[in-house]
Structures are given as C-alpha cells and as structure tokens.
Amino acid sequence: MGRQSTRHKYRSRGDKNRSTARAVRLILLAVVLFGLFMLIRHLIRWWPYYASYFE
C-alpha cells in the first residue's frame, strides 16, 4: 500500500465545496455592491434631468 504524500493537503468533497461556495459568495457580494454603487452614482448624476423631464 502506498504512502500518502505529506506535501499535498487532501480535502474531502465537502471541504472543497465549502471553500468554493465561500469564494463565490464573496465575488457575488462584491458584484452586487459594485452594481449598487454604480446605480446610486447614476441616479445622483442624472436626478436633475429626470426631475425636470417629468414636470
């Protein structure tokens, strides 16, 4: 029977899924926050135009 390598960390499927899910959550959170920032920035910049257009 062969020896397990001590240089590699063997992780179970659950451990891999947890680390992947954490990375995906962080990326999605960053994308959502960036989208909200851009939306607020757009609304602040164009609010006078919209307010005068619908009067």
Coordinates of C-alpha atoms in Angstrom, one line a residue:
M1 CA 0.0 0.0 0.0
G2 CA 1.4 3.4 -1.0
R3 CA 2.1 6.2 1.3
Q4 CA 0.2 9.5 1.3
S5 CA 2.2 12.5 0.2
T6 CA 2.9 14.9 3.0
R7 CA 3.3 17.8 0.6
H8 CA -0.4 17.9 -0.5
K9 CA -3.4 18.6 1.5
Y10 CA -6.1 16.1 0.7
R11 CA -9.5 17.6 1.1
S12 CA -12.9 16.0 1.1
R13 CA -15.6 16.9 -1.4
G14 CA -17.5 18.8 1.3
D15 CA -14.4 20.9 2.2
K16 CA -13.8 21.7 -1.5
N17 CA -17.5 22.7 -1.9
R18 CA -17.4 24.9 1.2
S19 CA -14.3 26.8 0.1
T20 CA -15.7 27.2 -3.4
A21 CA -19.1 28.4 -2.1
R22 CA -17.3 30.9 0.1
A23 CA -15.3 32.3 -2.8
V24 CA -18.5 32.5 -5.0
R25 CA -20.4 34.3 -2.2
L26 CA -17.6 36.9 -1.8
I27 CA -17.5 37.5 -5.6
L28 CA -21.2 37.9 -5.8
L29 CA -21.3 40.3 -2.8
A30 CA -18.6 42.4 -4.5
V31 CA -20.5 42.4 -7.8
V32 CA -23.8 43.4 -6.0
L33 CA -22.1 46.2 -4.0
F34 CA -20.4 47.5 -7.2
G35 CA -23.8 47.4 -9.0
L36 CA -25.5 49.3 -6.2
F37 CA -22.7 51.9 -6.1
M38 CA -22.9 52.4 -9.9
L39 CA -26.7 52.7 -9.7
I40 CA -26.6 55.3 -6.9
R41 CA -23.9 57.2 -8.8
H42 CA -26.0 57.2 -11.9
L43 CA -29.1 58.3 -10.1
I44 CA -27.3 61.2 -8.3
R45 CA -25.8 62.4 -11.5
W46 CA -29.0 62.3 -13.6
W47 CA -31.6 63.1 -11.0
P48 CA -31.9 66.8 -12.0
Y49 CA -32.5 65.7 -15.6
Y50 CA -35.2 63.2 -14.7
A51 CA -36.8 65.7 -12.3
S52 CA -37.1 68.4 -14.9
Y53 CA -38.2 66.0 -17.6
F54 CA -41.3 64.7 -15.8
E55 CA -42.5 68.0 -14.5

